[in-house]
């Protein structure tokens, strides 16, 4: 085999391994979810989340998985929808998204979005000022 063929095979193997690892994480997170769901209603509420995160063993496990939980309430609110409940899917997909640090491209995307919203807000403010000026004249 030529060098490109070997490199392509290595890349494919790396992708396959990463997918297997992600699936293992998801399985472990689902087990964690069910252990935390002490009411057995299929959802986590903040009190259940806080209770399980009070356990040092759980904190250590999350740390090993590169999940940093400093502020429990804030972390829970990132996972929960407006109903204040976290479903198994929300939990697993949310944690997997939060796993590890922010990547440069994530930060850049947020900055771009923030700049766009800032410009739109400036436009709305100018429009409101124009309307206010016309009304007071």
Short mmCIF file of C-alpha atoms in Angstrom, two decimals:
data_model
loop_
_atom_site.label_atom_id
_atom_site.label_comp_id
_atom_site.label_asym_id
_atom_site.label_seq_id
_atom_site.Cartn_x
_atom_site.Cartn_y
_atom_site.Cartn_z
CA UNK A 1 0.00 0.00 0.00
CA UNK A 2 1.11 3.50 -0.67
CA UNK A 3 1.53 6.18 1.99
CA UNK A 4 -1.80 7.85 1.21
CA UNK A 5 -3.64 4.56 1.56
CA UNK A 6 -2.06 3.92 4.94
CA UNK A 7 -2.86 7.48 6.09
CA UNK A 8 -6.47 7.15 4.96
CA UNK A 9 -6.77 3.84 6.81
CA UNK A 10 -5.29 5.41 9.94
CA UNK A 11 -7.72 8.32 9.73
CA UNK A 12 -10.66 5.96 9.30
CA UNK A 13 -9.52 3.90 12.28
CA UNK A 14 -9.19 7.07 14.37
CA UNK A 15 -12.72 8.17 13.40
CA UNK A 16 -14.11 4.74 14.25
CA UNK A 17 -12.35 4.77 17.64
CA UNK A 18 -13.64 8.27 18.41
CA UNK A 19 -17.18 7.15 17.57
CA UNK A 20 -16.84 4.11 19.84
CA UNK A 21 -15.51 6.29 22.64
CA UNK A 22 -18.40 8.74 22.25
CA UNK A 23 -20.87 5.84 22.40
CA UNK A 24 -19.21 4.53 25.60
CA UNK A 25 -19.45 8.01 27.15
CA UNK A 26 -23.11 8.23 26.18
CA UNK A 27 -23.81 4.84 27.79
CA UNK A 28 -22.00 5.87 30.98
CA UNK A 29 -23.87 9.18 31.06
CA UNK A 30 -27.19 7.40 30.67
CA UNK A 31 -26.32 5.14 33.60
CA UNK A 32 -25.38 8.24 35.60
CA UNK A 33 -28.72 9.83 34.66
CA UNK A 34 -30.72 6.85 35.87
CA UNK A 35 -28.76 6.75 39.14
CA UNK A 36 -29.50 10.45 39.68
CA UNK A 37 -33.21 10.09 38.84
CA UNK A 38 -34.23 9.05 42.34
CA UNK A 39 -37.91 9.80 41.65
CA UNK A 40 -37.79 7.34 38.70
CA UNK A 41 -39.97 9.66 36.61
CA UNK A 42 -37.54 9.75 33.67
CA UNK A 43 -36.45 13.35 34.32
CA UNK A 44 -33.94 15.10 36.51
CA UNK A 45 -34.92 18.09 38.60
CA UNK A 46 -32.39 20.44 40.17
CA UNK A 47 -32.57 18.83 43.62
CA UNK A 48 -31.77 15.36 42.20
CA UNK A 49 -28.90 16.84 40.20
CA UNK A 50 -27.48 18.66 43.22
CA UNK A 51 -27.80 15.56 45.38
CA UNK A 52 -25.78 13.32 43.08
CA UNK A 53 -23.17 16.00 42.43
CA UNK A 54 -22.58 16.30 46.18
CA UNK A 55 -20.92 12.88 46.01
CA UNK A 56 -17.12 13.16 45.65
CA UNK A 57 -16.95 9.94 43.63
CA UNK A 58 -19.34 11.43 41.07
CA UNK A 59 -17.35 14.68 40.89
CA UNK A 60 -14.17 12.69 40.31
CA UNK A 61 -15.80 10.59 37.59
CA UNK A 62 -17.08 13.71 35.82
CA UNK A 63 -13.64 15.28 36.10
CA UNK A 64 -12.06 12.21 34.49
CA UNK A 65 -14.57 12.61 31.66
CA UNK A 66 -13.41 16.25 31.29
CA UNK A 67 -16.70 17.66 32.55
CA UNK A 68 -16.18 20.60 34.87
CA UNK A 69 -19.11 21.27 37.21
CA UNK A 70 -18.28 24.34 39.27
CA UNK A 71 -21.71 25.90 39.60
CA UNK A 72 -24.31 23.14 39.90
CA UNK A 73 -27.40 25.31 39.35
CA UNK A 74 -25.96 27.06 36.31
CA UNK A 75 -24.79 23.75 34.86
CA UNK A 76 -28.25 22.24 35.36
CA UNK A 77 -29.94 25.24 33.72
CA UNK A 78 -27.72 24.83 30.66
CA UNK A 79 -29.06 21.29 30.30
CA UNK A 80 -32.70 21.94 31.22
CA UNK A 81 -35.29 23.35 28.92
CA UNK A 82 -37.66 26.06 30.15
CA UNK A 83 -39.68 23.42 32.02
CA UNK A 84 -36.84 22.93 34.53
CA UNK A 85 -36.57 19.23 33.72
CA UNK A 86 -33.75 17.35 32.06
CA UNK A 87 -34.67 14.34 29.95
CA UNK A 88 -32.21 11.50 29.31
CA UNK A 89 -31.57 12.79 25.76
CA UNK A 90 -31.04 16.37 26.93
CA UNK A 91 -28.67 15.13 29.61
CA UNK A 92 -26.51 12.95 27.37
CA UNK A 93 -26.37 15.31 24.38
CA UNK A 94 -25.88 18.36 26.60
CA UNK A 95 -23.03 16.82 28.60
CA UNK A 96 -21.33 15.58 25.46
CA UNK A 97 -21.48 19.12 24.05
CA UNK A 98 -20.09 20.56 27.30
CA UNK A 99 -17.33 17.95 27.54
CA UNK A 100 -13.87 19.52 27.54
CA UNK A 101 -12.99 23.15 27.05
CA UNK A 102 -14.32 25.61 24.54
CA UNK A 103 -12.68 25.30 21.18
CA UNK A 104 -11.45 28.39 19.35
CA UNK A 105 -14.08 27.94 16.65
CA UNK A 106 -16.82 27.84 19.31
CA UNK A 107 -15.58 31.09 20.79
CA UNK A 108 -15.31 32.69 17.34
CA UNK A 109 -18.87 31.63 16.46
CA UNK A 110 -20.16 33.14 19.69
CA UNK A 111 -18.28 36.38 19.08
CA UNK A 112 -19.65 36.62 15.54
CA UNK A 113 -23.20 36.00 16.77
CA UNK A 114 -22.75 38.53 19.57
CA UNK A 115 -21.48 41.18 17.16
CA UNK A 116 -24.40 40.58 14.82
CA UNK A 117 -26.93 40.88 17.65
CA UNK A 118 -25.19 44.03 18.90
CA UNK A 119 -25.52 45.68 15.48
CA UNK A 120 -29.20 44.68 15.24
CA UNK A 121 -29.83 46.06 18.72
CA UNK A 122 -28.16 49.36 17.78
CA UNK A 123 -30.47 49.57 14.75
CA UNK A 124 -33.56 48.92 16.92
CA UNK A 125 -32.40 51.56 19.40
CA UNK A 126 -31.90 54.17 16.64
CA UNK A 127 -35.35 53.36 15.25
CA UNK A 128 -36.93 53.78 18.70
CA UNK A 129 -35.12 57.09 19.17
CA UNK A 130 -36.35 58.29 15.77
CA UNK A 131 -39.93 57.35 16.64
CA UNK A 132 -39.61 59.03 20.03
CA UNK A 133 -38.27 62.22 18.42
CA UNK A 134 -41.18 62.29 15.93
CA UNK A 135 -43.74 61.75 18.68
CA UNK A 136 -42.33 64.55 20.84
CA UNK A 137 -42.27 67.04 17.92
#
